[in-house]
Amino acid sequence: MNHAISKEIVSVAQRTGRGIAVEDLGGIRERVRLRRDQRGTLSSWPFHQLGQHLAYKARRAGVPFLEVDAAYTSQRCPCCGHTERVNRPDRDNFQCRRCGLAGPADVVAGVNVRDRARSAWVSVTAPAPLP
């Protein structure tokens, strides 16, 4: 992601009064299995740098920024909560085996990231309970 794109993401979040949520991509190189010819491409991806750059720009602009657990975001149905590997029959598609929700896998994962960020934000900003 280049600087202009990250600047635009932060600008839109600031203008609309929203925050930015991303998956915590720490350890992705160890979790992902690739063909031998794809390994060089993966090792050159600056995952940590991307997250740090977005966090920095968001902090400077006063935009909330959260990293959420990436586990099962592309296999979990945001409607019914059913989580199963076969919900994602291939890289591009999602189809829940329980309720039938279907759509692009990246969109479904994005909805799950958003929902996790909302839940985390509520617990972070909730007032302290009265004694």
Coordinates of C-alpha atoms in Angstrom, one line a residue:
M1 CA 0.0 0.0 0.0
N2 CA 1.5 3.3 -1.0
H3 CA 1.5 6.5 1.1
A4 CA -1.3 8.1 -1.0
I5 CA -3.7 5.2 -0.5
S6 CA -3.1 5.1 3.3
K7 CA -3.5 8.9 3.4
E8 CA -6.8 8.5 1.6
I9 CA -8.0 5.8 3.9
V10 CA -7.3 7.9 7.0
S11 CA -8.8 11.0 5.3
V12 CA -12.1 9.1 4.6
A13 CA -12.2 7.8 8.2
Q14 CA -11.6 11.3 9.6
R15 CA -14.2 12.9 7.3
T16 CA -16.9 10.4 8.1
G17 CA -16.2 10.1 11.8
R18 CA -15.2 6.5 11.7
G19 CA -12.2 4.4 12.7
I20 CA -9.9 2.0 10.9
A21 CA -9.8 -1.7 11.7
V22 CA -7.4 -4.2 10.2
E23 CA -6.6 -7.9 10.8
D24 CA -3.5 -8.4 13.0
L25 CA -1.2 -9.9 10.4
G26 CA 1.6 -10.8 12.7
G27 CA 3.0 -14.3 12.0
I28 CA 1.2 -14.5 8.6
R29 CA 4.4 -15.8 6.9
E30 CA 4.4 -18.7 9.3
R31 CA 0.7 -19.5 8.8
V32 CA 0.3 -19.3 5.1
R33 CA 1.2 -22.2 2.8
L34 CA 2.3 -21.3 -0.7
R35 CA 3.7 -22.9 -3.7
R36 CA 7.5 -22.6 -4.0
D37 CA 7.2 -20.0 -6.8
Q38 CA 5.0 -17.8 -4.6
R39 CA 7.3 -17.7 -1.6
G40 CA 9.5 -14.9 -2.8
T41 CA 6.5 -12.6 -3.3
L42 CA 5.2 -13.3 0.2
S43 CA 8.5 -12.6 1.9
S44 CA 8.6 -9.2 0.2
W45 CA 5.2 -8.1 1.5
P46 CA 5.7 -5.5 4.3
F47 CA 2.7 -6.6 6.5
H48 CA 4.1 -5.1 9.7
Q49 CA 5.1 -1.9 7.9
L50 CA 1.6 -1.5 6.5
G51 CA -0.1 -1.8 9.8
Q52 CA 2.4 0.5 11.5
H53 CA 2.1 3.1 8.8
L54 CA -1.7 3.1 8.9
A55 CA -1.6 3.3 12.7
Y56 CA 0.8 6.2 12.6
K57 CA -1.3 8.2 10.1
A58 CA -4.5 7.4 12.0
R59 CA -3.0 8.5 15.3
R60 CA -1.8 11.8 13.8
A61 CA -5.3 12.5 12.4
G62 CA -7.1 11.5 15.7
V63 CA -8.8 8.5 14.0
P64 CA -9.4 5.4 16.1
F65 CA -7.3 2.4 14.9
L66 CA -7.6 -1.2 16.0
E67 CA -6.0 -4.5 15.0
V68 CA -8.3 -7.5 15.5
D69 CA -7.7 -11.2 15.6
A70 CA -7.6 -12.5 12.1
A71 CA -8.7 -16.1 13.1
Y72 CA -11.5 -17.5 10.9
T73 CA -12.6 -14.1 9.5
S74 CA -12.9 -15.6 6.0
Q75 CA -14.7 -18.7 7.2
R76 CA -17.2 -17.3 9.7
C77 CA -20.7 -16.3 8.6
P78 CA -21.4 -12.7 9.8
C79 CA -25.2 -13.5 9.8
C80 CA -25.5 -16.7 11.7
G81 CA -22.0 -17.2 13.2
H82 CA -21.4 -20.6 11.6
T83 CA -17.7 -21.2 11.1
E84 CA -16.4 -23.9 8.9
R85 CA -13.7 -24.3 6.3
V86 CA -16.2 -25.4 3.6
N87 CA -18.0 -22.0 3.9
R88 CA -15.2 -20.8 1.7
P89 CA -15.0 -23.3 -1.2
D90 CA -12.3 -21.3 -3.0
R91 CA -10.2 -18.2 -2.6
D92 CA -12.7 -15.8 -4.0
N93 CA -16.1 -17.0 -2.7
F94 CA -18.0 -17.5 0.5
Q95 CA -21.2 -19.5 1.0
C96 CA -22.5 -20.3 4.5
R97 CA -23.5 -24.0 4.7
R98 CA -26.0 -23.2 7.5
C99 CA -27.9 -20.0 6.4
G100 CA -26.9 -19.8 2.7
L101 CA -25.3 -16.3 2.9
A102 CA -23.1 -16.0 -0.2
G103 CA -20.7 -13.3 -1.5
P104 CA -17.1 -12.4 -2.2
A105 CA -14.9 -13.9 0.5
D106 CA -13.0 -10.6 1.0
V107 CA -16.2 -8.7 1.7
V108 CA -17.4 -11.3 4.2
A109 CA -14.0 -11.2 5.9
G110 CA -14.2 -7.4 6.0
V111 CA -17.6 -7.5 7.7
N112 CA -16.2 -9.9 10.3
V113 CA -13.2 -7.6 10.9
R114 CA -15.6 -4.6 11.3
D115 CA -17.8 -6.5 13.7
R116 CA -14.8 -7.6 15.8
A117 CA -13.5 -4.0 15.9
R118 CA -16.9 -2.7 17.0
S119 CA -17.0 -5.3 19.8
A120 CA -13.5 -4.5 20.9
W121 CA -14.2 -0.7 20.7
V122 CA -17.2 -1.1 23.0
S123 CA -15.3 -2.9 25.6
V124 CA -12.4 -0.4 25.4
T125 CA -14.6 2.7 25.7
A126 CA -17.2 1.4 28.1
P127 CA -17.4 3.3 31.4
A128 CA -15.9 1.7 34.5
P129 CA -18.6 -0.1 36.5
L130 CA -19.7 1.6 39.6
P131 CA -18.5 0.1 43.0

